[in-house]
mmCIF file of C-alpha atoms in Angstrom:
data_model
loop_
_atom_site.group_PDB
_atom_site.id
_atom_site.type_symbol
_atom_site.label_atom_id
_atom_site.label_comp_id
_atom_site.label_asym_id
_atom_site.label_seq_id
_atom_site.Cartn_x
_atom_site.Cartn_y
_atom_site.Cartn_z
ATOM 1 C CA MET A 1 1.522 7.905 -29.090
ATOM 2 C CA LEU A 2 -0.928 5.359 -27.419
ATOM 3 C CA HIS A 3 0.112 2.799 -24.964
ATOM 4 C CA LYS A 4 -1.505 -0.014 -23.105
ATOM 5 C CA THR A 5 -0.527 -0.444 -19.489
ATOM 6 C CA ARG A 6 -2.393 -1.602 -16.221
ATOM 7 C CA GLY A 7 -2.840 0.982 -13.376
ATOM 8 C CA ILE A 8 -3.700 1.099 -9.894
ATOM 9 C CA VAL A 9 -6.007 4.261 -8.598
ATOM 10 C CA PHE A 10 -4.382 6.651 -5.999
ATOM 11 C CA LYS A 11 -5.865 9.841 -5.747
ATOM 12 C CA THR A 12 -8.815 11.546 -7.506
ATOM 13 C CA THR A 13 -9.160 15.506 -7.329
ATOM 14 C CA ASP A 14 -12.002 17.625 -8.621
ATOM 15 C CA TYR A 15 -10.936 20.087 -11.614
ATOM 16 C CA GLY A 16 -13.492 22.295 -12.830
ATOM 17 C CA GLU A 17 -17.306 21.667 -12.865
ATOM 18 C CA SER A 18 -17.197 17.782 -14.388
ATOM 19 C CA SER A 19 -13.304 17.093 -14.776
ATOM 20 C CA VAL A 20 -11.109 15.349 -12.262
ATOM 21 C CA ILE A 21 -7.258 14.976 -12.182
ATOM 22 C CA VAL A 22 -6.434 11.262 -11.071
ATOM 23 C CA GLN A 23 -3.159 9.904 -10.023
ATOM 24 C CA ILE A 24 -2.616 6.331 -11.119
ATOM 25 C CA PHE A 25 0.471 4.156 -10.596
ATOM 26 C CA THR A 26 0.787 2.560 -13.854
ATOM 27 C CA GLU A 27 3.035 -0.481 -14.828
ATOM 28 C CA LYS A 28 4.672 1.022 -17.622
ATOM 29 C CA PHE A 29 5.228 4.809 -16.496
ATOM 30 C CA GLY A 30 5.181 4.848 -12.732
ATOM 31 C CA MET A 31 2.970 7.332 -10.937
ATOM 32 C CA GLN A 32 1.555 9.632 -13.516
ATOM 33 C CA SER A 33 -1.473 12.389 -13.154
ATOM 34 C CA TYR A 34 -4.416 12.002 -15.933
ATOM 35 C CA ILE A 35 -6.901 14.620 -16.471
ATOM 36 C CA ILE A 36 -10.245 13.123 -17.391
ATOM 37 C CA ASN A 37 -13.339 15.330 -18.558
ATOM 38 C CA GLY A 38 -16.889 14.851 -17.895
ATOM 39 C CA VAL A 39 -16.746 12.166 -15.271
ATOM 40 C CA LYS A 40 -19.713 13.884 -13.471
ATOM 41 C CA LYS A 41 -22.136 13.919 -16.066
ATOM 42 C CA PRO A 42 -24.826 11.141 -16.117
ATOM 43 C CA ARG A 43 -23.774 9.286 -19.034
ATOM 44 C CA ALA A 44 -19.911 9.500 -18.636
ATOM 45 C CA LYS A 45 -17.977 6.924 -20.337
ATOM 46 C CA ILE A 46 -15.584 7.025 -17.367
ATOM 47 C CA SER A 47 -17.416 7.444 -14.126
ATOM 48 C CA ARG A 48 -16.200 8.768 -10.697
ATOM 49 C CA ASN A 49 -17.022 5.277 -9.357
ATOM 50 C CA MET A 50 -14.553 3.529 -11.695
ATOM 51 C CA LEU A 51 -11.808 5.910 -9.766
ATOM 52 C CA GLN A 52 -12.029 4.706 -6.212
ATOM 53 C CA PRO A 53 -8.677 4.278 -4.341
ATOM 54 C CA MET A 54 -6.680 1.008 -4.901
ATOM 55 C CA HIS A 55 -9.323 0.144 -8.124
ATOM 56 C CA LEU A 56 -7.187 -1.854 -10.655
ATOM 57 C CA LEU A 57 -7.220 -0.838 -14.376
ATOM 58 C CA ASP A 58 -6.530 -1.733 -17.835
ATOM 59 C CA LEU A 59 -5.745 1.521 -19.695
ATOM 60 C CA VAL A 60 -4.896 3.000 -23.109
ATOM 61 C CA VAL A 61 -3.125 6.193 -22.324
ATOM 62 C CA TYR A 62 -1.398 8.802 -24.254
ATOM 63 C CA HIS A 63 2.138 9.667 -22.916
ATOM 64 C CA LYS A 64 4.376 12.388 -23.360
ATOM 65 C CA ASN A 65 7.774 12.476 -21.417
ATOM 66 C CA THR A 66 7.714 16.302 -21.174
ATOM 67 C CA GLY A 67 4.060 16.326 -19.876
ATOM 68 C CA SER A 68 2.998 16.849 -16.106
ATOM 69 C CA VAL A 69 -0.588 15.886 -16.982
ATOM 70 C CA GLN A 70 -1.303 13.036 -19.269
ATOM 71 C CA ARG A 71 -4.674 12.081 -21.081
ATOM 72 C CA ILE A 72 -6.362 8.660 -21.139
ATOM 73 C CA ALA A 73 -8.072 7.165 -24.288
ATOM 74 C CA GLU A 74 -9.678 4.122 -22.872
ATOM 75 C CA LEU A 75 -10.281 2.893 -19.119
ATOM 76 C CA LYS A 76 -11.792 -0.205 -17.595
ATOM 77 C CA ASN A 77 -11.876 -1.626 -14.276
ATOM 78 C CA SER A 78 -9.852 -4.755 -14.650
ATOM 79 C CA PRO A 79 -10.263 -7.090 -12.748
ATOM 80 C CA LEU A 80 -13.433 -5.604 -11.380
ATOM 81 C CA LEU A 81 -13.278 -5.678 -7.377
ATOM 82 C CA GLN A 82 -15.864 -7.953 -5.870
ATOM 83 C CA SER A 83 -15.669 -7.198 -2.363
ATOM 84 C CA ILE A 84 -13.535 -4.407 -1.303
ATOM 85 C CA PRO A 85 -16.005 -1.762 -1.949
ATOM 86 C CA TYR A 86 -18.695 -3.326 -0.234
ATOM 87 C CA ASP A 87 -16.956 -5.103 3.062
ATOM 88 C CA VAL A 88 -15.974 -2.333 5.440
ATOM 89 C CA ILE A 89 -13.038 -3.925 6.723
ATOM 90 C CA LYS A 90 -11.473 -4.890 3.238
ATOM 91 C CA SER A 91 -12.513 -1.098 2.346
ATOM 92 C CA SER A 92 -10.910 0.360 5.346
ATOM 93 C CA LEU A 93 -7.778 -1.765 4.691
ATOM 94 C CA ALA A 94 -7.749 -0.448 1.249
ATOM 95 C CA ILE A 95 -7.944 3.225 2.147
ATOM 96 C CA PHE A 96 -5.359 2.792 4.609
ATOM 97 C CA LEU A 97 -2.698 1.078 2.359
ATOM 98 C CA ASN A 98 -3.777 3.717 -0.409
ATOM 99 C CA GLU A 99 -2.658 6.420 2.158
ATOM 100 C CA ILE A 100 0.863 4.619 2.891
ATOM 101 C CA VAL A 101 1.677 3.758 -0.677
ATOM 102 C CA TYR A 102 0.842 7.099 -1.887
ATOM 103 C CA LYS A 103 3.178 8.722 0.452
ATOM 104 C CA ALA A 104 5.890 5.933 -0.110
ATOM 105 C CA VAL A 105 5.721 5.720 -3.871
ATOM 106 C CA ARG A 106 6.425 9.031 -5.830
ATOM 107 C CA GLN A 107 8.579 8.001 -8.587
ATOM 108 C CA GLN A 108 7.632 8.859 -12.357
ATOM 109 C CA THR A 109 9.721 5.865 -13.613
ATOM 110 C CA ALA A 110 8.326 2.182 -14.176
ATOM 111 C CA ASP A 111 9.032 -0.422 -11.311
ATOM 112 C CA GLU A 112 7.198 -3.461 -12.442
ATOM 113 C CA ASN A 113 8.179 -5.569 -9.559
ATOM 114 C CA LEU A 114 6.684 -3.108 -7.076
ATOM 115 C CA PHE A 115 3.613 -2.451 -9.360
ATOM 116 C CA ASP A 116 3.138 -6.404 -9.507
ATOM 117 C CA PHE A 117 3.501 -6.644 -5.588
ATOM 118 C CA ILE A 118 0.618 -4.076 -5.104
ATOM 119 C CA PHE A 119 -1.711 -5.228 -7.731
ATOM 120 C CA SER A 120 -1.335 -8.859 -6.557
ATOM 121 C CA ALA A 121 -1.885 -7.924 -2.975
ATOM 122 C CA ILE A 122 -5.217 -6.062 -3.844
ATOM 123 C CA GLU A 123 -6.473 -8.834 -5.970
ATOM 124 C CA TRP A 124 -5.467 -11.316 -3.008
ATOM 125 C CA LEU A 125 -7.438 -9.236 -0.360
ATOM 126 C CA ASP A 126 -10.461 -9.062 -2.586
ATOM 127 C CA HIS A 127 -10.686 -12.800 -2.867
ATOM 128 C CA GLN A 128 -9.643 -13.585 0.768
ATOM 129 C CA HIS A 129 -12.166 -14.346 3.568
ATOM 130 C CA GLU A 130 -10.165 -14.804 6.489
ATOM 131 C CA GLY A 131 -6.779 -14.080 7.945
ATOM 132 C CA LEU A 132 -7.508 -10.223 7.337
ATOM 133 C CA ALA A 133 -6.676 -8.635 10.767
ATOM 134 C CA ASN A 134 -2.858 -8.727 10.023
ATOM 135 C CA PHE A 135 -3.048 -8.225 6.355
ATOM 136 C CA HIS A 136 -1.799 -4.592 6.522
ATOM 137 C CA LEU A 137 0.934 -5.329 8.807
ATOM 138 C CA LEU A 138 2.236 -7.939 6.445
ATOM 139 C CA PHE A 139 1.614 -5.666 3.377
ATOM 140 C CA LEU A 140 3.970 -2.999 5.106
ATOM 141 C CA VAL A 141 6.639 -5.263 5.809
ATOM 142 C CA ARG A 142 6.721 -6.739 2.342
ATOM 143 C CA LEU A 143 6.502 -3.448 0.820
ATOM 144 C CA THR A 144 9.805 -2.366 2.161
ATOM 145 C CA ARG A 145 11.628 -4.942 0.251
ATOM 146 C CA HIS A 146 10.512 -2.637 -2.876
ATOM 147 C CA LEU A 147 11.315 0.558 -1.021
ATOM 148 C CA GLY A 148 14.896 -0.558 0.002
ATOM 149 C CA PHE A 149 14.625 -0.695 3.634
ATOM 150 C CA PHE A 150 13.663 -4.392 4.068
ATOM 151 C CA PRO A 151 14.936 -5.781 7.565
ATOM 152 C CA GLU A 152 17.622 -8.357 7.739
ATOM 153 C CA GLN A 153 16.699 -11.898 8.277
ATOM 154 C CA PHE A 154 15.192 -12.803 11.692
ATOM 155 C CA LYS A 155 16.858 -15.616 13.633
ATOM 156 C CA ALA A 156 15.116 -16.844 16.538
ATOM 157 C CA GLY A 157 17.089 -17.026 19.620
ATOM 158 C CA GLY A 158 19.455 -14.509 18.829
ATOM 159 C CA SER A 159 17.329 -11.488 17.808
ATOM 160 C CA ASP A 160 15.919 -9.963 21.065
ATOM 161 C CA TYR A 161 15.984 -6.443 19.687
ATOM 162 C CA PHE A 162 15.286 -4.826 16.342
ATOM 163 C CA ASP A 163 17.235 -1.586 15.665
ATOM 164 C CA MET A 164 14.776 0.451 13.515
ATOM 165 C CA LYS A 165 17.396 3.010 12.293
ATOM 166 C CA ALA A 166 19.855 0.157 10.987
ATOM 167 C CA GLY A 167 17.033 -2.504 10.075
ATOM 168 C CA THR A 168 19.034 -5.236 11.953
ATOM 169 C CA PHE A 169 18.487 -7.549 14.850
ATOM 170 C CA SER A 170 20.480 -7.990 17.831
ATOM 171 C CA ARG A 171 20.901 -9.782 21.165
ATOM 172 C CA TYR A 172 21.631 -6.357 22.991
ATOM 173 C CA LYS A 173 19.421 -3.317 23.225
ATOM 174 C CA PRO A 174 20.434 -0.556 20.563
ATOM 175 C CA ASP A 175 21.378 3.042 21.629
ATOM 176 C CA GLY A 176 18.416 5.644 20.819
ATOM 177 C CA LEU A 177 14.884 5.400 21.109
ATOM 178 C CA TYR A 178 14.024 3.439 17.842
ATOM 179 C CA TYR A 179 13.828 -0.135 18.639
ATOM 180 C CA LEU A 180 11.624 -3.166 19.387
ATOM 181 C CA SER A 181 12.044 -5.181 22.405
ATOM 182 C CA PRO A 182 10.654 -8.544 23.546
ATOM 183 C CA PRO A 183 8.010 -9.887 22.933
ATOM 184 C CA HIS A 184 7.422 -7.302 20.004
ATOM 185 C CA THR A 185 10.667 -8.421 18.368
ATOM 186 C CA GLN A 186 9.686 -11.815 17.995
ATOM 187 C CA ASN A 187 5.911 -10.913 16.867
ATOM 188 C CA PHE A 188 7.775 -8.795 14.077
ATOM 189 C CA GLY A 189 9.951 -11.724 13.318
ATOM 190 C CA ALA A 190 7.125 -13.923 12.864
ATOM 191 C CA LEU A 191 5.760 -11.364 10.244
ATOM 192 C CA LEU A 192 8.993 -11.407 8.335
ATOM 193 C CA GLN A 193 8.755 -15.321 8.099
ATOM 194 C CA CYS A 194 5.018 -14.932 7.042
ATOM 195 C CA SER A 195 3.371 -15.395 3.756
ATOM 196 C CA PHE A 196 -0.118 -13.984 2.737
ATOM 197 C CA GLU A 197 -1.271 -17.625 2.518
ATOM 198 C CA GLY A 198 -0.023 -18.153 5.947
ATOM 199 C CA LEU A 199 -1.735 -14.902 7.826
ATOM 200 C CA ASN A 200 -4.511 -16.978 9.573
ATOM 201 C CA LEU A 201 -1.661 -18.707 11.491
ATOM 202 C CA LEU A 202 -0.573 -15.315 12.929
ATOM 203 C CA HIS A 203 -2.206 -14.624 16.328
ATOM 204 C CA PHE A 204 -1.675 -11.313 17.813
ATOM 205 C CA SER A 205 -3.588 -9.484 20.344
ATOM 206 C CA ASN A 206 -5.463 -6.314 19.686
ATOM 207 C CA ASP A 207 -2.730 -4.436 21.605
ATOM 208 C CA GLU A 208 0.014 -6.251 20.074
ATOM 209 C CA ARG A 209 -1.303 -5.550 16.689
ATOM 210 C CA ARG A 210 -1.565 -1.856 17.457
ATOM 211 C CA TYR A 211 1.896 -1.666 18.661
ATOM 212 C CA LEU A 212 3.372 -3.375 15.771
ATOM 213 C CA LEU A 213 1.343 -0.888 13.420
ATOM 214 C CA LEU A 214 2.516 2.268 15.184
ATOM 215 C CA LYS A 215 6.387 0.852 15.177
ATOM 216 C CA LEU A 216 5.837 0.042 11.548
ATOM 217 C CA LEU A 217 4.641 3.501 10.733
ATOM 218 C CA GLU A 218 7.677 4.840 12.818
ATOM 219 C CA TYR A 219 10.109 2.685 10.601
ATOM 220 C CA TYR A 220 8.723 4.105 7.639
ATOM 221 C CA ALA A 221 9.078 7.699 8.746
ATOM 222 C CA LEU A 222 12.729 7.055 9.793
ATOM 223 C CA HIS A 223 13.544 5.705 6.159
ATOM 224 C CA ILE A 224 11.228 7.899 3.879
ATOM 225 C CA GLU A 225 11.774 11.697 3.941
ATOM 226 C CA GLY A 226 8.802 13.553 4.193
ATOM 227 C CA PHE A 227 6.617 10.682 5.202
ATOM 228 C CA GLY A 228 4.678 12.562 7.723
ATOM 229 C CA ASN A 229 1.649 11.587 9.676
ATOM 230 C CA ILE A 230 -0.819 8.875 8.638
ATOM 231 C CA LYS A 231 -4.423 9.653 9.456
ATOM 232 C CA SER A 232 -6.348 6.531 8.118
ATOM 233 C CA HIS A 233 -4.729 3.941 10.745
ATOM 234 C CA GLU A 234 -7.101 5.198 13.583
ATOM 235 C CA VAL A 235 -10.094 4.469 11.626
ATOM 236 C CA LEU A 236 -8.666 1.104 10.538
ATOM 237 C CA GLU A 237 -7.806 0.093 14.172
ATOM 238 C CA GLU A 238 -11.405 0.861 15.179
ATOM 239 C CA VAL A 239 -12.862 -1.380 12.355
ATOM 240 C CA LEU A 240 -10.357 -4.168 13.508
ATOM 241 C CA GLY A 241 -11.478 -3.830 16.826
#
């Protein structure tokens, strides 16, 4: 049976001489693997360039509940990204977020709220011209709401420490090694209270931004089994300066 759905490209792997298997997070079916034949041929209807990480898609797909690898009837980039593929900062952000989400989102069931969040965030990034230095930090914070470990509400004045295991703020230092302390707790609180439209109001130094990113990756590793190490953040830090 044919189904229409939106999708987000995550990973493309060569298969044979001219085919690929592409993993796409779909609005209707969650994360799915699709085999596409002939993408490397000169006049391919679906080309490899259409399957770059975090590209947004309109799809018509065949879907079998018992199948591990599905097939695509029609595919087009929609909306067509205007700046992410050509802007080194935006493309580095997209590659980093791609690695994070690919590790964090593995379900093969639909989650329309999660899909809408990722899809809308990529669209926003593609059209934005300022406030990009902290985009990845806010994305990671907002993503935790959909993954089930969004921190409790930050309250200025009574939140000196953030317990990363419990996801809670406290006036007193938690036991163990996994916590944030001032001034990083307050920076984290500012992220929690920020919107994408207000990103240009956040002013973190490079060192503060790096520290927050490392702690956010720690936070993810504490709450997602098998999350492992992230490789692309070092390249991203170099690009952001």
